[in-house]
Short mmCIF file of N, CA and C in Angstrom, two decimals:
data_model
loop_
_atom_site.label_atom_id
_atom_site.label_comp_id
_atom_site.label_asym_id
_atom_site.label_seq_id
_atom_site.Cartn_x
_atom_site.Cartn_y
_atom_site.Cartn_z
N MET K 1 1.22 -4.26 1.24
CA MET K 1 1.90 -4.13 2.87
C MET K 1 1.23 -3.10 2.99
N LYS K 2 0.64 -2.94 3.69
CA LYS K 2 -0.18 -2.74 5.04
C LYS K 2 1.16 -0.97 4.68
N ILE K 3 0.65 0.07 5.32
CA ILE K 3 1.68 1.02 6.11
C ILE K 3 0.00 2.35 6.84
N ASN K 4 1.62 3.30 7.61
CA ASN K 4 -0.15 3.94 8.33
C ASN K 4 0.87 4.88 7.60
N GLY K 5 -0.07 6.22 8.11
CA GLY K 5 -0.16 7.56 6.74
C GLY K 5 0.74 8.45 7.05
N ASN K 6 1.14 8.00 8.36
CA ASN K 6 2.49 8.78 9.22
C ASN K 6 3.35 7.74 8.31
N GLU K 7 3.71 6.69 7.62
CA GLU K 7 5.11 6.61 7.01
C GLU K 7 5.32 6.16 6.09
N ILE K 8 4.59 7.35 4.77
CA ILE K 8 4.85 7.96 3.91
C ILE K 8 5.66 8.58 3.62
N ARG K 9 6.32 7.97 2.87
CA ARG K 9 7.92 8.61 1.97
C ARG K 9 7.72 9.30 0.90
N PRO K 10 8.85 10.24 0.51
CA PRO K 10 8.67 10.39 -0.79
C PRO K 10 9.50 8.59 -1.95
N GLY K 11 8.31 8.67 -2.96
CA GLY K 11 9.28 7.98 -3.79
C GLY K 11 8.55 6.83 -3.74
N ASN K 12 7.59 6.71 -2.38
CA ASN K 12 6.62 5.61 -2.64
C ASN K 12 5.78 5.54 -3.48
N VAL K 13 4.78 4.20 -3.50
CA VAL K 13 4.20 3.85 -4.30
C VAL K 13 3.07 3.00 -4.06
N ILE K 14 1.66 4.37 -3.58
CA ILE K 14 0.88 3.81 -2.30
C ILE K 14 -0.27 3.73 -3.85
N GLU K 15 -1.57 2.30 -3.05
CA GLU K 15 -2.39 2.40 -3.65
C GLU K 15 -3.85 4.19 -3.24
N HIS K 16 -4.74 4.19 -3.97
CA HIS K 16 -5.36 5.62 -3.03
C HIS K 16 -6.29 6.37 -4.23
N ASN K 17 -8.03 5.98 -3.94
CA ASN K 17 -9.34 6.06 -4.44
C ASN K 17 -9.32 5.20 -5.86
N GLY K 18 -8.77 3.71 -5.96
CA GLY K 18 -8.49 3.33 -6.89
C GLY K 18 -7.65 3.39 -7.83
N GLY K 19 -6.74 4.22 -7.56
CA GLY K 19 -6.00 4.45 -8.76
C GLY K 19 -3.52 4.37 -7.69
N LEU K 20 -3.27 4.40 -8.81
CA LEU K 20 -0.85 4.16 -8.73
C LEU K 20 -0.87 5.66 -8.22
N TRP K 21 -0.67 5.74 -6.85
CA TRP K 21 0.66 7.05 -6.46
C TRP K 21 1.37 7.06 -6.46
N VAL K 22 2.14 7.93 -7.33
CA VAL K 22 3.42 7.78 -6.41
C VAL K 22 3.60 9.01 -5.16
N ALA K 23 4.35 9.19 -3.77
CA ALA K 23 4.91 10.26 -3.33
C ALA K 23 6.16 10.87 -4.07
N VAL K 24 5.02 12.56 -4.03
CA VAL K 24 7.14 13.35 -4.27
C VAL K 24 7.29 14.33 -3.56
N LYS K 25 6.14 14.44 -1.98
CA LYS K 25 6.98 15.15 -0.95
C LYS K 25 6.57 14.87 0.03
N THR K 26 6.64 14.81 1.32
CA THR K 26 5.84 14.34 2.41
C THR K 26 6.16 15.28 3.29
N ASN K 27 5.12 15.92 4.47
CA ASN K 27 5.30 17.05 5.03
C ASN K 27 4.09 16.63 6.42
N HIS K 28 4.97 16.11 7.41
CA HIS K 28 4.85 15.61 8.00
C HIS K 28 4.22 17.18 9.31
N VAL K 29 3.22 17.34 9.89
CA VAL K 29 2.79 18.60 10.53
C VAL K 29 1.84 17.99 11.49
N LYS K 30 2.10 18.58 12.93
CA LYS K 30 1.60 18.34 14.40
C LYS K 30 1.21 20.10 14.81
N PRO K 31 -0.38 20.30 14.40
CA PRO K 31 -0.87 21.26 14.90
C PRO K 31 -1.07 21.43 15.74
N GLY K 32 -0.86 22.62 16.81
CA GLY K 32 -1.71 23.30 18.25
C GLY K 32 -2.41 21.45 18.50
N LYS K 33 -3.67 22.15 18.04
CA LYS K 33 -4.56 21.18 18.55
C LYS K 33 -5.02 20.64 16.95
N GLY K 34 -5.23 18.67 18.32
CA GLY K 34 -5.90 18.05 16.94
C GLY K 34 -4.88 17.05 16.69
N GLY K 35 -5.18 15.86 16.33
CA GLY K 35 -3.74 14.63 16.24
C GLY K 35 -3.16 15.41 14.84
N ALA K 36 -1.73 14.45 15.41
CA ALA K 36 -0.88 14.69 13.95
C ALA K 36 -1.42 14.10 12.42
N PHE K 37 -0.28 15.09 11.44
CA PHE K 37 -1.34 14.06 10.62
C PHE K 37 0.54 14.74 9.25
N ASN K 38 0.35 13.49 7.87
CA ASN K 38 1.03 13.60 7.21
C ASN K 38 0.00 14.54 5.79
N GLN K 39 1.14 15.95 5.59
CA GLN K 39 0.53 15.68 4.04
C GLN K 39 1.33 14.97 3.01
N VAL K 40 0.37 14.95 2.46
CA VAL K 40 1.42 14.67 0.94
C VAL K 40 1.17 14.26 -0.03
N GLU K 41 1.71 15.22 -0.75
CA GLU K 41 1.66 15.27 -2.58
C GLU K 41 1.97 14.60 -3.56
N LEU K 42 1.26 13.97 -4.11
CA LEU K 42 0.73 12.33 -5.04
C LEU K 42 0.56 12.75 -5.77
N LYS K 43 1.86 12.24 -6.64
CA LYS K 43 1.52 12.40 -8.50
C LYS K 43 1.06 10.35 -8.96
N ASN K 44 0.03 10.94 -9.83
CA ASN K 44 -0.89 9.75 -10.44
C ASN K 44 0.44 8.92 -11.42
N ALA K 45 0.40 7.72 -11.36
CA ALA K 45 1.28 7.18 -11.78
C ALA K 45 1.52 6.64 -13.32
N ILE K 46 0.12 6.88 -13.28
CA ILE K 46 -0.64 7.18 -14.98
C ILE K 46 -0.73 7.66 -15.40
N ASP K 47 -2.14 8.20 -15.93
CA ASP K 47 -1.62 9.97 -16.29
C ASP K 47 -0.91 10.85 -16.11
N GLY K 48 -0.44 11.35 -14.18
CA GLY K 48 0.70 12.82 -14.28
C GLY K 48 0.00 13.66 -13.47
N THR K 49 -1.82 12.96 -12.72
CA THR K 49 -2.32 14.35 -12.28
C THR K 49 -1.15 14.57 -10.41
N LYS K 50 -1.54 15.49 -10.29
CA LYS K 50 -1.59 15.08 -8.73
C LYS K 50 -2.53 16.18 -7.63
N LEU K 51 -2.37 15.55 -6.43
CA LEU K 51 -3.76 15.89 -5.63
C LEU K 51 -2.24 15.88 -4.52
N ASN K 52 -2.92 16.50 -2.99
CA ASN K 52 -2.38 16.53 -1.91
C ASN K 52 -3.34 16.37 -0.91
N GLU K 53 -2.72 15.58 0.17
CA GLU K 53 -3.73 15.18 0.91
C GLU K 53 -3.32 14.58 2.32
N ARG K 54 -3.91 14.41 3.39
CA ARG K 54 -3.30 14.66 4.40
C ARG K 54 -3.58 13.18 4.61
N PHE K 55 -2.56 11.99 5.79
CA PHE K 55 -2.72 11.03 6.54
C PHE K 55 -2.83 11.27 6.88
N ARG K 56 -4.06 10.73 8.48
CA ARG K 56 -3.63 10.72 9.89
C ARG K 56 -2.59 9.40 10.20
N ALA K 57 -1.75 9.25 11.90
CA ALA K 57 -1.67 8.31 12.05
C ALA K 57 -2.50 7.18 11.36
N SER K 58 -3.60 6.89 12.11
CA SER K 58 -5.01 6.20 12.39
C SER K 58 -4.86 5.54 10.69
N GLU K 59 -5.15 6.43 9.68
CA GLU K 59 -5.31 5.34 8.11
C GLU K 59 -3.73 4.63 8.44
N THR K 60 -4.82 4.34 6.77
CA THR K 60 -4.11 2.75 6.60
C THR K 60 -3.72 2.86 4.92
N VAL K 61 -2.60 2.07 4.33
CA VAL K 61 -2.58 2.83 2.96
C VAL K 61 -1.55 1.60 2.21
N GLU K 62 -2.37 0.91 1.19
CA GLU K 62 -1.39 -0.09 0.70
C GLU K 62 -0.17 -0.03 -0.14
N ARG K 63 1.17 0.60 0.12
CA ARG K 63 2.11 0.15 -0.43
C ARG K 63 2.09 -0.65 -1.04
N VAL K 64 2.56 -0.18 -2.70
CA VAL K 64 2.68 -1.60 -3.66
C VAL K 64 3.95 -1.34 -4.39
N ARG K 65 4.36 -2.24 -4.62
CA ARG K 65 5.71 -2.56 -4.98
C ARG K 65 6.09 -3.11 -6.34
N LEU K 66 6.54 -1.79 -6.78
CA LEU K 66 6.64 -2.71 -7.99
C LEU K 66 7.70 -3.27 -9.12
N GLU K 67 7.58 -3.98 -9.84
CA GLU K 67 8.57 -5.14 -10.43
C GLU K 67 9.59 -4.13 -11.46
N GLN K 68 11.21 -4.63 -10.69
CA GLN K 68 12.01 -3.23 -11.83
C GLN K 68 12.47 -4.81 -12.41
N LYS K 69 12.53 -4.83 -14.04
CA LYS K 69 12.52 -6.03 -15.35
C LYS K 69 14.33 -4.69 -16.33
N ASP K 70 14.72 -5.21 -16.65
CA ASP K 70 16.04 -4.99 -17.26
C ASP K 70 15.58 -4.60 -18.72
N PHE K 71 15.73 -3.90 -19.70
CA PHE K 71 14.77 -4.32 -21.10
C PHE K 71 15.97 -3.07 -21.70
N THR K 72 16.82 -4.00 -23.41
CA THR K 72 16.78 -3.39 -23.94
C THR K 72 16.56 -3.03 -25.14
N TYR K 73 17.19 -1.55 -25.40
CA TYR K 73 16.40 -0.79 -26.76
C TYR K 73 17.53 -1.28 -28.03
N LEU K 74 16.07 -1.81 -28.72
CA LEU K 74 16.14 -2.07 -29.83
C LEU K 74 16.15 -1.68 -31.44
N TYR K 75 15.05 -0.95 -31.60
CA TYR K 75 15.57 0.55 -31.91
C TYR K 75 13.67 1.69 -31.85
N ALA K 76 13.85 1.85 -32.92
CA ALA K 76 12.11 3.36 -32.58
C ALA K 76 11.02 2.77 -34.40
N GLN K 77 10.03 2.26 -34.73
CA GLN K 77 9.24 2.71 -35.42
C GLN K 77 7.83 3.42 -35.42
N GLU K 78 7.60 4.28 -36.18
CA GLU K 78 7.94 5.42 -36.44
C GLU K 78 6.92 5.97 -34.82
N ASP K 79 6.53 5.75 -34.13
CA ASP K 79 6.01 6.54 -32.35
C ASP K 79 6.13 6.38 -31.33
N MET K 80 6.80 4.05 -31.96
CA MET K 80 7.25 3.80 -30.37
C MET K 80 8.26 2.89 -30.13
N LEU K 81 8.30 2.73 -29.65
CA LEU K 81 10.06 1.99 -28.76
C LEU K 81 9.89 0.99 -28.52
N VAL K 82 11.30 0.34 -29.01
CA VAL K 82 11.39 -1.48 -29.33
C VAL K 82 11.75 -1.68 -28.38
N PHE K 83 11.43 -2.45 -27.14
CA PHE K 83 13.06 -3.21 -26.13
C PHE K 83 12.07 -4.48 -26.09
N MET K 84 13.47 -5.45 -25.21
CA MET K 84 13.40 -6.76 -25.34
C MET K 84 13.99 -6.75 -23.96
N ASP K 85 13.47 -7.99 -23.14
CA ASP K 85 13.60 -8.28 -21.92
C ASP K 85 14.78 -8.86 -22.61
N SER K 86 15.77 -8.33 -20.79
CA SER K 86 17.33 -9.19 -21.01
C SER K 86 17.50 -10.15 -21.07
N GLU K 87 16.11 -11.41 -20.26
CA GLU K 87 16.42 -12.73 -19.36
C GLU K 87 15.46 -13.10 -20.70
N THR K 88 13.82 -12.89 -20.94
CA THR K 88 13.12 -13.84 -21.93
C THR K 88 12.49 -13.77 -23.09
N TYR K 89 13.56 -12.32 -23.73
CA TYR K 89 13.41 -11.66 -24.95
C TYR K 89 12.74 -11.34 -25.49
N ASP K 90 11.37 -11.59 -23.99
CA ASP K 90 9.76 -11.01 -25.29
C ASP K 90 10.04 -9.25 -26.12
N GLN K 91 9.58 -8.65 -26.59
CA GLN K 91 9.29 -7.65 -27.15
C GLN K 91 8.34 -7.01 -26.04
N LEU K 92 8.46 -5.16 -25.87
CA LEU K 92 7.86 -4.80 -25.07
C LEU K 92 7.97 -3.21 -26.26
N GLU K 93 6.89 -2.74 -26.58
CA GLU K 93 7.06 -1.79 -27.19
C GLU K 93 6.17 -0.87 -26.48
N LEU K 94 6.97 0.12 -26.37
CA LEU K 94 5.87 1.87 -25.60
C LEU K 94 6.16 3.12 -26.68
N SER K 95 5.18 3.53 -26.24
CA SER K 95 5.19 5.16 -26.82
C SER K 95 6.10 6.17 -26.91
N GLN K 96 6.69 6.55 -27.78
CA GLN K 96 7.83 7.94 -27.81
C GLN K 96 7.15 8.73 -26.36
N ASP K 97 5.88 8.60 -26.35
CA ASP K 97 5.02 9.84 -24.84
C ASP K 97 5.63 9.60 -24.02
N PHE K 98 5.69 8.00 -24.19
CA PHE K 98 6.27 7.46 -22.78
C PHE K 98 7.49 7.49 -22.24
N VAL K 99 8.14 7.78 -22.88
CA VAL K 99 9.78 7.52 -22.54
C VAL K 99 9.89 8.89 -22.43
N GLY K 100 8.66 10.11 -23.07
CA GLY K 100 9.58 12.05 -22.79
C GLY K 100 10.68 11.89 -23.71
N ASP K 101 10.82 13.62 -24.09
CA ASP K 101 12.22 14.06 -24.55
C ASP K 101 13.29 13.25 -23.71
N ARG K 102 12.92 12.57 -23.04
CA ARG K 102 14.62 11.58 -22.93
C ARG K 102 14.80 10.58 -23.78
N SER K 103 14.03 10.24 -24.59
CA SER K 103 13.96 9.12 -25.39
C SER K 103 15.14 9.20 -26.66
N ALA K 104 15.57 10.55 -27.02
CA ALA K 104 16.14 10.59 -27.80
C ALA K 104 17.58 10.40 -27.39
N PHE K 105 17.75 9.77 -25.50
CA PHE K 105 19.18 10.23 -25.58
C PHE K 105 18.68 7.77 -25.17
N LEU K 106 17.84 7.24 -26.05
CA LEU K 106 18.34 5.59 -26.21
C LEU K 106 18.91 5.93 -27.32
N LYS K 107 20.34 4.91 -27.34
CA LYS K 107 21.15 4.05 -28.10
C LYS K 107 20.55 2.33 -28.35
N ASP K 108 20.70 1.96 -29.70
CA ASP K 108 20.72 0.29 -30.00
C ASP K 108 21.81 -0.22 -28.52
N GLY K 109 20.80 -1.37 -28.36
CA GLY K 109 21.52 -1.74 -26.80
C GLY K 109 21.96 -1.36 -25.74
N MET K 110 20.77 -0.68 -25.47
CA MET K 110 21.21 -0.12 -24.35
C MET K 110 20.04 -0.06 -23.35
N THR K 111 21.30 -1.04 -22.16
CA THR K 111 19.70 -0.81 -21.24
C THR K 111 19.43 -0.33 -20.42
N VAL K 112 17.96 -0.19 -20.09
CA VAL K 112 17.17 0.37 -19.01
C VAL K 112 16.54 0.31 -17.77
N THR K 113 15.60 0.19 -17.47
CA THR K 113 15.45 0.02 -16.05
C THR K 113 13.63 0.28 -16.28
N VAL K 114 12.61 -1.26 -16.93
CA VAL K 114 10.42 -0.52 -16.62
C VAL K 114 10.80 -0.97 -15.37
N GLU K 115 9.13 -0.07 -14.99
CA GLU K 115 9.21 -0.28 -13.67
C GLU K 115 7.53 -1.21 -14.05
N LEU K 116 7.03 -1.80 -13.56
CA LEU K 116 5.72 -3.06 -13.68
C LEU K 116 5.06 -2.88 -13.58
N TYR K 117 3.27 -2.53 -12.99
CA TYR K 117 2.50 -3.15 -11.82
C TYR K 117 1.67 -4.32 -12.66
N GLU K 118 1.79 -5.52 -11.96
CA GLU K 118 0.51 -6.22 -12.62
C GLU K 118 0.92 -6.62 -14.27
N GLU K 119 2.41 -6.13 -15.18
CA GLU K 119 2.92 -6.87 -15.87
C GLU K 119 2.78 -5.38 -16.98
N LYS K 120 2.00 -4.40 -16.52
CA LYS K 120 1.84 -3.32 -16.51
C LYS K 120 2.85 -2.05 -16.85
N PRO K 121 3.47 -1.90 -18.04
CA PRO K 121 5.16 -0.41 -17.51
C PRO K 121 3.64 0.94 -17.51
N ILE K 122 4.91 0.92 -15.69
CA ILE K 122 4.62 2.88 -15.32
C ILE K 122 5.60 3.48 -15.01
N GLY K 123 6.66 2.69 -15.84
CA GLY K 123 7.84 3.84 -15.30
C GLY K 123 9.03 3.07 -16.14
N ILE K 124 9.79 4.38 -16.49
CA ILE K 124 11.26 4.52 -17.09
C ILE K 124 12.23 4.83 -17.01
N SER K 125 13.45 4.23 -16.27
CA SER K 125 14.15 4.97 -16.00
C SER K 125 16.20 4.48 -17.03
N LEU K 126 16.01 5.83 -17.52
CA LEU K 126 17.66 6.12 -18.32
C LEU K 126 18.91 5.47 -17.71
N PRO K 127 20.40 5.13 -18.15
CA PRO K 127 21.14 5.58 -16.89
C PRO K 127 21.08 6.48 -16.97
N ASP K 128 22.41 7.02 -16.29
CA ASP K 128 22.68 8.79 -15.61
C ASP K 128 22.90 9.00 -16.67
N GLN K 129 23.62 8.93 -17.19
CA GLN K 129 24.95 8.88 -18.11
C GLN K 129 25.24 8.04 -19.81
N VAL K 130 24.79 9.21 -20.13
CA VAL K 130 25.22 8.67 -22.16
C VAL K 130 26.70 9.29 -21.98
N THR K 131 27.07 9.25 -23.29
CA THR K 131 28.55 9.83 -23.78
C THR K 131 28.05 9.81 -25.20
N LEU K 132 27.49 10.67 -25.85
CA LEU K 132 27.93 11.81 -26.82
C LEU K 132 28.33 12.04 -27.79
N GLU K 133 28.81 12.48 -29.21
CA GLU K 133 29.42 13.19 -30.07
C GLU K 133 28.84 14.93 -30.40
N ILE K 134 30.52 15.71 -29.99
CA ILE K 134 29.48 16.47 -30.31
C ILE K 134 28.99 16.31 -32.31
N ALA K 135 28.23 17.30 -32.75
CA ALA K 135 27.75 17.20 -34.07
C ALA K 135 27.87 18.89 -34.96
N GLU K 136 28.20 19.58 -33.74
CA GLU K 136 28.75 20.93 -34.67
C GLU K 136 28.79 22.08 -33.60
N ALA K 137 29.44 23.09 -32.82
CA ALA K 137 29.52 23.54 -31.73
C ALA K 137 30.05 24.90 -32.02
N ASP K 138 29.63 25.70 -31.59
CA ASP K 138 30.32 27.08 -32.28
C ASP K 138 31.61 27.80 -31.74
N PRO K 139 32.68 28.39 -32.26
CA PRO K 139 33.77 28.19 -32.54
C PRO K 139 34.13 29.46 -30.81
N VAL K 140 35.43 29.35 -30.61
CA VAL K 140 35.83 29.69 -28.73
C VAL K 140 35.43 31.68 -29.82
N VAL K 141 34.81 32.51 -28.92
CA VAL K 141 35.00 34.13 -29.34
C VAL K 141 36.05 34.49 -28.18
N LYS K 142 37.28 34.99 -28.94
CA LYS K 142 37.83 35.80 -28.42
C LYS K 142 37.25 36.96 -27.55
N GLY K 143 38.15 36.69 -26.57
CA GLY K 143 37.47 37.59 -25.53
C GLY K 143 37.64 37.08 -23.81
N GLN K 144 36.51 35.57 -24.14
CA GLN K 144 35.44 35.04 -23.57
C GLN K 144 37.24 34.76 -22.06
N THR K 145 36.66 34.33 -20.67
CA THR K 145 36.55 34.21 -19.65
C THR K 145 36.52 32.28 -19.69
N GLN K 146 38.04 31.79 -19.21
CA GLN K 146 37.85 30.50 -19.66
C GLN K 146 36.76 29.77 -18.90
N SER K 147 36.27 30.19 -17.87
CA SER K 147 35.74 29.89 -16.44
C SER K 147 33.98 30.45 -16.68
N SER K 148 33.86 31.45 -16.72
CA SER K 148 32.29 31.71 -17.06
C SER K 148 31.55 31.07 -18.26
N SER K 149 32.25 31.31 -19.24
CA SER K 149 31.21 31.22 -19.67
C SER K 149 31.50 29.13 -21.14
N TYR K 150 29.80 29.15 -21.24
CA TYR K 150 29.50 28.31 -21.69
C TYR K 150 29.11 28.49 -23.24
N LYS K 151 29.53 27.71 -24.56
CA LYS K 151 29.09 27.89 -25.42
C LYS K 151 28.15 26.48 -25.89
N PRO K 152 27.29 27.29 -26.87
CA PRO K 152 26.14 26.53 -27.59
C PRO K 152 26.54 25.04 -28.48
N ALA K 153 25.94 23.57 -28.38
CA ALA K 153 26.60 22.86 -28.62
C ALA K 153 25.23 21.91 -29.35
N VAL K 154 25.59 21.09 -30.47
CA VAL K 154 24.55 20.20 -30.89
C VAL K 154 25.01 18.88 -30.72
N LEU K 155 24.37 17.55 -29.96
CA LEU K 155 24.83 16.54 -30.16
C LEU K 155 24.66 16.24 -31.42
N GLU K 156 24.91 14.83 -31.46
CA GLU K 156 24.88 13.30 -32.03
C GLU K 156 23.39 13.20 -32.67
N ASN K 157 22.39 13.65 -31.50
CA ASN K 157 21.10 13.10 -31.64
C ASN K 157 20.33 14.46 -31.58
N GLY K 158 20.93 15.32 -32.05
CA GLY K 158 19.96 16.89 -32.27
C GLY K 158 19.81 17.68 -30.48
N ILE K 159 20.39 17.09 -30.36
CA ILE K 159 19.97 18.20 -28.77
C ILE K 159 21.20 19.11 -28.25
N ARG K 160 19.99 20.79 -28.48
CA ARG K 160 21.33 21.57 -27.67
C ARG K 160 21.59 21.37 -26.77
N ILE K 161 23.39 21.75 -25.75
CA ILE K 161 23.34 21.92 -25.03
C ILE K 161 24.59 22.74 -24.94
N LEU K 162 25.01 23.11 -23.35
CA LEU K 162 25.91 24.39 -23.08
C LEU K 162 27.28 23.63 -22.86
N VAL K 163 28.05 23.37 -23.67
CA VAL K 163 29.54 23.12 -23.78
C VAL K 163 31.16 24.29 -22.97
N PRO K 164 31.61 23.96 -22.74
CA PRO K 164 32.98 24.69 -22.40
C PRO K 164 33.63 25.15 -23.40
N PRO K 165 34.05 25.98 -23.53
CA PRO K 165 35.02 26.58 -24.72
C PRO K 165 36.07 25.56 -25.38
N PHE K 166 36.02 24.87 -24.05
CA PHE K 166 37.60 23.88 -25.24
C PHE K 166 36.54 22.82 -25.61
N ILE K 167 35.92 22.68 -26.34
CA ILE K 167 35.31 21.16 -26.23
C ILE K 167 34.50 21.58 -27.49
N GLU K 168 35.28 20.68 -29.18
CA GLU K 168 34.73 20.97 -30.15
C GLU K 168 34.26 19.89 -30.89
N ALA K 169 33.27 20.50 -32.25
CA ALA K 169 33.76 19.20 -33.61
C ALA K 169 33.88 17.77 -32.93
N GLY K 170 33.16 17.39 -33.21
CA GLY K 170 33.65 15.56 -33.32
C GLY K 170 34.19 15.24 -32.35
N GLU K 171 33.76 16.45 -30.42
CA GLU K 171 34.69 15.57 -29.37
C GLU K 171 33.48 14.59 -29.04
N LYS K 172 33.54 13.33 -28.44
CA LYS K 172 33.00 13.00 -27.81
C LYS K 172 33.16 13.88 -25.92
N ILE K 173 31.25 13.67 -25.56
CA ILE K 173 31.31 14.06 -24.20
C ILE K 173 30.23 13.17 -23.52
N ILE K 174 30.36 13.22 -21.92
CA ILE K 174 29.57 12.37 -20.93
C ILE K 174 27.93 13.73 -20.77
N VAL K 175 27.02 12.70 -21.55
CA VAL K 175 25.97 14.22 -20.72
C VAL K 175 25.11 13.74 -19.50
N ASP K 176 24.82 14.25 -18.12
CA ASP K 176 23.07 13.84 -18.28
C ASP K 176 22.60 13.73 -18.16
N THR K 177 21.65 12.36 -18.18
CA THR K 177 20.57 12.27 -18.69
C THR K 177 19.07 12.97 -18.36
N SER K 178 18.83 12.72 -16.47
CA SER K 178 18.07 14.23 -16.37
C SER K 178 18.16 14.56 -16.23
N ASP K 179 18.70 16.01 -16.16
CA ASP K 179 18.53 17.38 -16.48
C ASP K 179 19.67 17.81 -17.77
N ILE K 180 19.36 17.07 -18.89
CA ILE K 180 20.55 17.87 -19.92
C ILE K 180 21.89 17.72 -20.23
N THR K 181 23.19 17.88 -19.53
CA THR K 181 23.89 18.80 -18.79
C THR K 181 24.45 17.95 -19.47
N TYR K 182 25.86 18.53 -19.77
CA TYR K 182 27.43 18.41 -19.31
C TYR K 182 28.33 18.66 -18.78
N VAL K 183 29.05 16.68 -18.42
CA VAL K 183 29.38 16.21 -17.56
C VAL K 183 31.12 16.87 -17.27
N SER K 184 31.57 16.34 -18.25
CA SER K 184 33.03 15.88 -18.96
C SER K 184 33.04 15.39 -20.25
N ARG K 185 34.91 15.34 -20.50
CA ARG K 185 35.11 14.67 -21.82
C ARG K 185 34.77 13.54 -21.12
N ALA K 186 34.75 12.67 -22.48
CA ALA K 186 34.51 11.11 -22.45
C ALA K 186 35.99 10.76 -23.32
N ASN K 187 36.78 9.29 -22.02
CA ASN K 187 37.70 8.92 -22.29
C ASN K 187 38.53 8.41 -23.58
#
């Protein structure tokens, strides 16, 4: 689908210079002299390189629609993660580097969304929040105020996180997977 250069928005995936690029930031500029343009910060969907590009309203670019499919996480095998297509039961292996640090949040049976372009995976989305158990938590220091201080704790998956002083080892908490922060106690 062709769109004009001034219609590019953050999150759009476009085909540019023979590659797939995700628009990260856009800034519409109308200089005092000359025509208006859209200053776009692009990130390569495959290798992560960044590029700043100017698109005039008269230029057209190819907007790419990615297919999003739900996959179920099965298990880790050496440095590969194995997922199963929820509809066809086909298995998909992705390297741990592809998922990144958030791979520590994967649990057996968890549903993730994989973005595909021409049947090739180029992105993965984990659930926004997961419930995990606290493996160990530092004791509360007397005299510490309740509101201002958080204490370090270690989750069942080995990740260190800051939690409120009232959280103790063995409790289940909800963690935000995007910035790895404590959200609340789990019921």
